[in-house]
Short mmCIF file of C-alpha atoms in Angstrom, two decimals:
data_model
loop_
_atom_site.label_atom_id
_atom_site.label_comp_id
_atom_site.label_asym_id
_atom_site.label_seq_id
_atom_site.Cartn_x
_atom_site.Cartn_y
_atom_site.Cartn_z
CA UNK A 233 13.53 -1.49 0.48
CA UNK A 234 14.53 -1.05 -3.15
CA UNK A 235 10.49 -0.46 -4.00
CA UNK A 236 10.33 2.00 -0.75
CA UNK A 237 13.22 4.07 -2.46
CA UNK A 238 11.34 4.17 -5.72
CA UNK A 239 8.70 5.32 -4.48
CA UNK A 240 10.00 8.10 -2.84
CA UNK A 241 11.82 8.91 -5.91
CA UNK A 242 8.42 9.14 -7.20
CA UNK A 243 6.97 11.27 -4.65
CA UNK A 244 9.64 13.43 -5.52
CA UNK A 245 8.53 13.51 -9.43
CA UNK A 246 4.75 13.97 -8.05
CA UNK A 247 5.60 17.08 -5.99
CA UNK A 248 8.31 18.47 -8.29
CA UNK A 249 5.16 20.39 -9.88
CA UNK A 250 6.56 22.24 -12.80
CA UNK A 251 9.79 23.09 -11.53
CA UNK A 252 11.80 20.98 -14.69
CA UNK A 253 11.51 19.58 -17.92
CA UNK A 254 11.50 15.64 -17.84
CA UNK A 255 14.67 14.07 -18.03
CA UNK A 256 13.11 11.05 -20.12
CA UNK A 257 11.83 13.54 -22.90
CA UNK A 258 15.80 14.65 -23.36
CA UNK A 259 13.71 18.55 -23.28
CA UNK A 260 16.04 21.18 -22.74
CA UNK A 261 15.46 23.69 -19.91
CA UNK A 262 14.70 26.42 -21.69
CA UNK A 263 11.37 24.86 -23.14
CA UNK A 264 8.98 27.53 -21.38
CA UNK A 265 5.62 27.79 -22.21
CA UNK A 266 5.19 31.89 -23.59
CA UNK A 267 2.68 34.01 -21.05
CA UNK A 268 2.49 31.78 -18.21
CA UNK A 269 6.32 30.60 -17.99
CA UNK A 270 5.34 27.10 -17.99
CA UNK A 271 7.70 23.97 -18.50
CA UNK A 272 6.81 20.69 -18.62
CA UNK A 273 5.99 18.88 -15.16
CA UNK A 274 8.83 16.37 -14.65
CA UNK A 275 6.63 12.81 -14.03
CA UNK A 276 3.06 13.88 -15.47
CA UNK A 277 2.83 10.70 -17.16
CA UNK A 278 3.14 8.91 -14.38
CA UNK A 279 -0.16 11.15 -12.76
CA UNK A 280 -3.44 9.20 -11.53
CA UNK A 281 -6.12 9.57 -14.06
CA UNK A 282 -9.22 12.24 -13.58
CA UNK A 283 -11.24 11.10 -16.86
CA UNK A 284 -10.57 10.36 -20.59
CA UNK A 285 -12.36 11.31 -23.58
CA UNK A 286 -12.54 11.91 -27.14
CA UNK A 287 -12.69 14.64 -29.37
CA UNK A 288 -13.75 13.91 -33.05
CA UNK A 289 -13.53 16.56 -35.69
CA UNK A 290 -10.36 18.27 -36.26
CA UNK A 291 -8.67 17.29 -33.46
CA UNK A 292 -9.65 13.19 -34.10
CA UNK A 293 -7.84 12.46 -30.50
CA UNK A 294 -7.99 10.00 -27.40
CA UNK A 295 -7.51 11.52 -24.08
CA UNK A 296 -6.94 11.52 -21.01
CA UNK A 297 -7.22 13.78 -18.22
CA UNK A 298 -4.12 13.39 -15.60
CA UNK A 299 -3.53 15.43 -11.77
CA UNK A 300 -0.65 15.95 -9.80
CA UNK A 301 -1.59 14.98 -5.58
CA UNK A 302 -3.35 18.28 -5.16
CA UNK A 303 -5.18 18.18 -8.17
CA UNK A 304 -6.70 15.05 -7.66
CA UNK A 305 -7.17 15.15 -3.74
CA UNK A 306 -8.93 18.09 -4.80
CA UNK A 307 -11.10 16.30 -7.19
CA UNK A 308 -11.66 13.12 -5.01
CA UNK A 309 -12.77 15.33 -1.95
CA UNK A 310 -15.20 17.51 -4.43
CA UNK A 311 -13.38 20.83 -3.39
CA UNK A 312 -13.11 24.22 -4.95
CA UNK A 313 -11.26 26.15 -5.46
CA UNK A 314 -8.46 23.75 -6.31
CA UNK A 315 -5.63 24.85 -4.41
CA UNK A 316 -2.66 26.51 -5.02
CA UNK A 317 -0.44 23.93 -6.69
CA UNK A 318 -3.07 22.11 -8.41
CA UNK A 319 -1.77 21.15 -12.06
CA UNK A 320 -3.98 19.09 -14.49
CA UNK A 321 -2.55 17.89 -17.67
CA UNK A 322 -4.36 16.93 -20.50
CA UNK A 323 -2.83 14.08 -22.46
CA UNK A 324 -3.65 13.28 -26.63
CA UNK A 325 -3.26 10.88 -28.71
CA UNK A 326 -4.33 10.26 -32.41
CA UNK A 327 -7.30 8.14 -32.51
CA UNK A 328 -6.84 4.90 -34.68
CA UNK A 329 -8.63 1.51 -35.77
CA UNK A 330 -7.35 -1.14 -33.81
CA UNK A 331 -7.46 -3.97 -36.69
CA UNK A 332 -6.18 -6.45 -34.39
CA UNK A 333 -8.62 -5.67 -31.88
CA UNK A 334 -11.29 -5.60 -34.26
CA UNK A 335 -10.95 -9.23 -36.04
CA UNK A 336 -11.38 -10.18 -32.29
CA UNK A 337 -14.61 -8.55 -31.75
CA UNK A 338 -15.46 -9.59 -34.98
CA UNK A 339 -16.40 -6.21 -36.53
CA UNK A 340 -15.04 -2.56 -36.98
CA UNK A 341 -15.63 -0.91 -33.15
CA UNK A 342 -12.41 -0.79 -31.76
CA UNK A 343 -10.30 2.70 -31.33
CA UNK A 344 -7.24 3.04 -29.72
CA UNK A 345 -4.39 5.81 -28.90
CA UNK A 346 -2.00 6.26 -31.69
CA UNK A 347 1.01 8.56 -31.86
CA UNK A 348 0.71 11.71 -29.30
CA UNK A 349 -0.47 14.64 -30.79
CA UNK A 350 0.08 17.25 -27.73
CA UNK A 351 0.12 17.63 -23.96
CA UNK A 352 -1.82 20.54 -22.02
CA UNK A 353 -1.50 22.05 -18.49
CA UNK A 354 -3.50 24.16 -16.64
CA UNK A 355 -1.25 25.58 -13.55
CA UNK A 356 -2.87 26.46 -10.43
CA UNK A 357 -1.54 29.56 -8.47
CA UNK A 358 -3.90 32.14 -7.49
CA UNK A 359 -1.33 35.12 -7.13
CA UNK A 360 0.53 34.83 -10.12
CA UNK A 361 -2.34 33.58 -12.70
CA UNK A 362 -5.11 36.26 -10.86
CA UNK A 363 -6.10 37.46 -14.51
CA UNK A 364 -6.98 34.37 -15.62
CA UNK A 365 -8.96 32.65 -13.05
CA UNK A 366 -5.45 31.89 -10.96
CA UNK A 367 -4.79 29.48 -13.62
CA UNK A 368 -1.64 29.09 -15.75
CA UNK A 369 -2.35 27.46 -19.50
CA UNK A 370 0.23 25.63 -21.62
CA UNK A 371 1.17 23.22 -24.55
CA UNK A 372 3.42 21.09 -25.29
CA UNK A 373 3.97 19.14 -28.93
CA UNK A 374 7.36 16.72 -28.88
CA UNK A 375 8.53 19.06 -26.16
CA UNK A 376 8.24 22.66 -28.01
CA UNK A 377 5.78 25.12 -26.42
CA UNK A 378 2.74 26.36 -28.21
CA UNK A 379 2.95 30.18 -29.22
CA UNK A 380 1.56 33.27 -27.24
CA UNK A 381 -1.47 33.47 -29.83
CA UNK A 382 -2.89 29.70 -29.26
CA UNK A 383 -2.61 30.29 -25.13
CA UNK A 384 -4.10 33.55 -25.20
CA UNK A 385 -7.25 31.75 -26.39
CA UNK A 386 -7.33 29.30 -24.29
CA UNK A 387 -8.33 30.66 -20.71
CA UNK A 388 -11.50 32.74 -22.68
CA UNK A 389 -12.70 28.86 -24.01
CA UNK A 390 -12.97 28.26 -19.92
CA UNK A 391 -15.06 31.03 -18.94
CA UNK A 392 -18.39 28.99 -19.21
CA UNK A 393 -17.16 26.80 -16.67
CA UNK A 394 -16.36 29.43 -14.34
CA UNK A 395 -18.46 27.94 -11.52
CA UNK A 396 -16.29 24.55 -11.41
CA UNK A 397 -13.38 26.48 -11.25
CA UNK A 398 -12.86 26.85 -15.30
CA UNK A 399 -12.21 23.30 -15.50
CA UNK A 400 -14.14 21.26 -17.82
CA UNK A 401 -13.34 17.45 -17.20
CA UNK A 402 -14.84 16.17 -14.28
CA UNK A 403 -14.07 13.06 -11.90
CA UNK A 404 -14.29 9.81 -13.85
CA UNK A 405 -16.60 7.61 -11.23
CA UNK A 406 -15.27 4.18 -9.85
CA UNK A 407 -16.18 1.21 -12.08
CA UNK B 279 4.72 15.15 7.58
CA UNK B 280 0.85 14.97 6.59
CA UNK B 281 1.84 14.58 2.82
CA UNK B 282 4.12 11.59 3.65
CA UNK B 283 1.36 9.64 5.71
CA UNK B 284 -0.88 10.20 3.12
CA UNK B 285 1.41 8.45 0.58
CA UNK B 286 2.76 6.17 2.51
CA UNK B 287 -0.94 4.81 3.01
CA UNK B 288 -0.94 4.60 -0.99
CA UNK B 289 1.67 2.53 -1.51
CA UNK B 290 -0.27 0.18 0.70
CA UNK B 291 -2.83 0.55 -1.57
CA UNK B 292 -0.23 0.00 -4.59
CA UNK B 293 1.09 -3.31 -2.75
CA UNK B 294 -1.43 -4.05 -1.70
CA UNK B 295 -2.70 -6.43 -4.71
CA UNK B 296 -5.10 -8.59 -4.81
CA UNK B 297 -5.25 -8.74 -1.08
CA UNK B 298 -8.67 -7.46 -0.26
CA UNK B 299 -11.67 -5.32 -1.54
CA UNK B 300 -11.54 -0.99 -1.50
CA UNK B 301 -13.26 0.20 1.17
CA UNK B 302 -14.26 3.20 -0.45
CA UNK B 303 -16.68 1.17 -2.61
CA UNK B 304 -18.57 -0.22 -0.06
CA UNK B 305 -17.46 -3.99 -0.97
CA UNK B 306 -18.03 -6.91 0.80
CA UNK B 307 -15.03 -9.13 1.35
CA UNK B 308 -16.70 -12.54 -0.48
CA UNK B 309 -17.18 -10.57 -3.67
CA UNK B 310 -14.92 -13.17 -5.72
CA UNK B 311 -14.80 -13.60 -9.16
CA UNK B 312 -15.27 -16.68 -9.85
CA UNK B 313 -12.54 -19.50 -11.43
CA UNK B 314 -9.81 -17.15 -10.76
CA UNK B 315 -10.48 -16.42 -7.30
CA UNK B 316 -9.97 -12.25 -7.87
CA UNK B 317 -11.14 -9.59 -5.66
CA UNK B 318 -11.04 -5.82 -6.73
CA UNK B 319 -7.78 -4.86 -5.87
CA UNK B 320 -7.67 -1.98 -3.15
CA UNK B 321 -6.55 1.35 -4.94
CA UNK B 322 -7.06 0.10 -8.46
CA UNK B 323 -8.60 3.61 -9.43
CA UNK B 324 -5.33 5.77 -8.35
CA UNK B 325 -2.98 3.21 -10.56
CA UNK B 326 -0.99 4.62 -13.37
CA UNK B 327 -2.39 4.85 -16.82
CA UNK B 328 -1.13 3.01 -19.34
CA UNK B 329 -3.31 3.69 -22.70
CA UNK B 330 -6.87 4.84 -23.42
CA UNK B 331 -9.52 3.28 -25.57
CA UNK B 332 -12.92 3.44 -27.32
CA UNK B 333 -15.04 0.85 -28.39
CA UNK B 334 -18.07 1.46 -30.21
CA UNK B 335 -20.91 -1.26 -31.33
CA UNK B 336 -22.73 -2.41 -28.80
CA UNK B 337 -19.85 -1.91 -26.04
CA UNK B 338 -19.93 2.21 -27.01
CA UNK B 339 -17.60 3.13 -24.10
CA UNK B 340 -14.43 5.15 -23.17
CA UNK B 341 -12.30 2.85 -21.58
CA UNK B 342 -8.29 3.41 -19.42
CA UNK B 343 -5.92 0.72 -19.02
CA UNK B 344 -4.33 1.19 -15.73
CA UNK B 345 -1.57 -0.62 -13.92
CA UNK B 346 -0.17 -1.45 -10.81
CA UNK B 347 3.67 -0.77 -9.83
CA UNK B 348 4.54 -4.35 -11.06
CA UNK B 349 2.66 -3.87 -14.52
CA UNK B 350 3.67 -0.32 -15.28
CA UNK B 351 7.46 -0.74 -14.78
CA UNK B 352 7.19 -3.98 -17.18
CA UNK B 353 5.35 -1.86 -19.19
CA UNK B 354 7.64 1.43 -19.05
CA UNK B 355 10.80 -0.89 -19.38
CA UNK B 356 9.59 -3.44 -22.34
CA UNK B 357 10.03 -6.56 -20.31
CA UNK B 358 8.05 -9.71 -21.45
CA UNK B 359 6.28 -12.08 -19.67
CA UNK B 360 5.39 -9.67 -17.41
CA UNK B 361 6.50 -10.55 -13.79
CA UNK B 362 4.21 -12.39 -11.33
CA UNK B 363 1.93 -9.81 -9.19
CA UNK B 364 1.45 -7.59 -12.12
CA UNK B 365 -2.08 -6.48 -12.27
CA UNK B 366 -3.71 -4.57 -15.10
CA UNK B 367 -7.41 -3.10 -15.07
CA UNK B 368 -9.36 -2.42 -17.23
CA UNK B 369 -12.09 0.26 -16.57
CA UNK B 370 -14.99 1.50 -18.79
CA UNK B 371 -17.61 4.49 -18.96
CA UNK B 372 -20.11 4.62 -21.05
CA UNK B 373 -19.57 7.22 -24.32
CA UNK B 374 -21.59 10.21 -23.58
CA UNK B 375 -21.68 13.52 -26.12
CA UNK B 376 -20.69 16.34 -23.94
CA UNK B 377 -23.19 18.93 -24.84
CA UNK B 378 -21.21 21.66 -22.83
CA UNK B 379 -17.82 21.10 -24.56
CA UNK B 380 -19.52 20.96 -27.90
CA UNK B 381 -20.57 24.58 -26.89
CA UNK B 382 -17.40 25.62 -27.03
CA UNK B 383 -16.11 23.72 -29.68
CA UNK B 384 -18.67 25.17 -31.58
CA UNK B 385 -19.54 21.73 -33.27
CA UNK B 386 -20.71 17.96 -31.99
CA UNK B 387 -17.51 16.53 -31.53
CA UNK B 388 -17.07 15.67 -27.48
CA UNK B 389 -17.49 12.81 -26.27
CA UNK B 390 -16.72 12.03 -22.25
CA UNK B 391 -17.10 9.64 -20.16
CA UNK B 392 -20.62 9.17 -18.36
CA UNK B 393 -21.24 6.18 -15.97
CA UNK B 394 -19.14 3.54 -15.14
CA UNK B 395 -19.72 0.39 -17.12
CA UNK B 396 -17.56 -2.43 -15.10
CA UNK B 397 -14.23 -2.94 -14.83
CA UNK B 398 -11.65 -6.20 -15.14
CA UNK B 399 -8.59 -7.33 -14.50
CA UNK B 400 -5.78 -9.71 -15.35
CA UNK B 401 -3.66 -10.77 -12.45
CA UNK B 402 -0.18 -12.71 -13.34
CA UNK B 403 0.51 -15.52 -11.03
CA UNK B 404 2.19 -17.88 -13.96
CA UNK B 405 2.06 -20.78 -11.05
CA UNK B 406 -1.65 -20.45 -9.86
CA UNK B 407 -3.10 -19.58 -13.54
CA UNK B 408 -0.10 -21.83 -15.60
CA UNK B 409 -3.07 -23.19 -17.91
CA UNK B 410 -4.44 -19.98 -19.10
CA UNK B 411 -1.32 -18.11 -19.87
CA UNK B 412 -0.16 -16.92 -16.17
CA UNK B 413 -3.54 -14.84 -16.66
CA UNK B 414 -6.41 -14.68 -13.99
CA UNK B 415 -9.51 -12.79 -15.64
CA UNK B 416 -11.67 -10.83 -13.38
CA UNK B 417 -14.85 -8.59 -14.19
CA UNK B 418 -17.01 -6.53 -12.04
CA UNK B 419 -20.06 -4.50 -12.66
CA UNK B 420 -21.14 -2.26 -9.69
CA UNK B 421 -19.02 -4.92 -7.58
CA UNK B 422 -20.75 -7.51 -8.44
CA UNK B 423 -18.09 -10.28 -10.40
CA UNK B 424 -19.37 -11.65 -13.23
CA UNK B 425 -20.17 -15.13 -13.96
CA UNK B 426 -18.44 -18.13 -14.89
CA UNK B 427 -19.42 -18.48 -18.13
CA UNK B 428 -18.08 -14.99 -18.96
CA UNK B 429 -14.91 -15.28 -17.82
CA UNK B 430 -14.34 -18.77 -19.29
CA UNK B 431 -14.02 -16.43 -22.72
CA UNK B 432 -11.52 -14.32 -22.04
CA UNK B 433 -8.32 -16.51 -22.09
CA UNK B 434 -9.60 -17.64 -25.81
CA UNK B 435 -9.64 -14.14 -26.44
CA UNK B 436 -6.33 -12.98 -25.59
CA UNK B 437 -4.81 -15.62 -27.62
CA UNK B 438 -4.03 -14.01 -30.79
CA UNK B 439 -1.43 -11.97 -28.75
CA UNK B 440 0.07 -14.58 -27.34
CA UNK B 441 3.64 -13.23 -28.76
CA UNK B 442 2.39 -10.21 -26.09
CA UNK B 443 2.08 -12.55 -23.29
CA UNK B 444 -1.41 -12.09 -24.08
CA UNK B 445 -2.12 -8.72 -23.62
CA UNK B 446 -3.94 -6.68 -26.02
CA UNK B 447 -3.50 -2.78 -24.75
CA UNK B 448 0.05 -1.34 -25.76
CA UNK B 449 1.63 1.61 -23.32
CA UNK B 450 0.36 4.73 -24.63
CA UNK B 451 3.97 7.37 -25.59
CA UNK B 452 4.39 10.26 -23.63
CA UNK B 453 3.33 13.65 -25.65
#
């Protein structure tokens, strides 16, 4: 009984969508993403995962690639348009050498997520994002919002991958 | 109404443990690993994530730690030993340059994940796997478990994090 009322408690987090900060993250309410009126979806880390990757270069990150329900019934029954209500968060951490992990395996091959560098959403609502593919784009470092000038360039970056519905990351396959 | 069904058939899937195989992979019910006695637990793939991962050398994958309900709330509220029924996977991909995001990146930096690799587990039943630390160790490749011989190394393994009840992967902070 007591895990039945968790869980519902979680449902609750899973279809809040992004209606209030986290309580966990102590973010105040006013932390709205500029352009889009974002805040950060209360429970994301909790999501099911869509893929992970990493990004070398600049950015140097671990990832992973996280969906509310509709996002990732969406995924998992191959359909698009994802609906209205979709939301797909992109998680990063720095990537580091795991030393310990490493004398194990008995040589230097071993990378793992360090502190978190920032958080990404991409919002799904059709009427109110219409100029930008009905998607809403945010980011999130220790809770503060990125500025107007970093998510103006972020919906342009998507255009190539118009076709899958401007997402990128696909479905990670079942091991 | 439809929403609730729907989860109430994945916390089955969340509860459901080491009970029996997913149907959605096709498995056959005697698909045992051996010494341990594991089967793929049903649902593993919608678990919560705890960290990601990459190993390079001869592994060169993109690996997620997942959890069930039992692992992730150890996890999430710093208990050790974790409690009996806690399951953690362990599923790779193998490290694949993404051509497409490099594009847009406008350098070779992207790396996703391509196809699965295999995927293992460690079940805690501290009565029914006292002499290897509470652990059961489980591996799978296209459903297949591997052999004996395999998994007789992975107890030696975890070892050196004994003071970790023998788990390597730490829970990855919330950006």
């Amino acid at each position: 009984m007591k895990r039945i009322a968790l869980l519902l408690l979680g449902v609750g987090a899973l279809v809040g969508g992004v209606a209030s900060t986290a309580p966990k993250s102590g973010l105040a309410d006013e932390e709205i993403a500029p352009i889009f009126g974002i805040k950060i979806p209360l429970g994301y880390r909790d999501w099911r995962l869509i893929s992970v990757a990493h990004e070398a270069g600049n950015l140097n990150d671990l990832r992973a690639v996280l969906g509310n329900d509709v996002a990732v019934a969406a995924y998992q029954d191959g359909k698009l348009p994802f609906p209205d209500g979709a939301i797909i968060a992109r998680l990063a951490w720095s990537y580091v050498p795991s030393e310990e992990n490493n004398k194990v395996f008995g040589r230097a091959q071993s990378f793992v997520a360090g502190a978190p560098t920032n958080v990404q959403f991409m919002v799904k609502d059709s009427t109110k994002y219409a100029s930008t593919g009905g998607w809403g784009f945010a980011q999130f470092k220790d809770g503060k919002p990125a500025d107007e000038e970093l998510l103006k360039t972020c919906f342009p970056c998507h255009v190539p991958v118009k076709a899958r519905d401007y997402v990128f990351t696909g479905y990670a396959p079942t091991p």
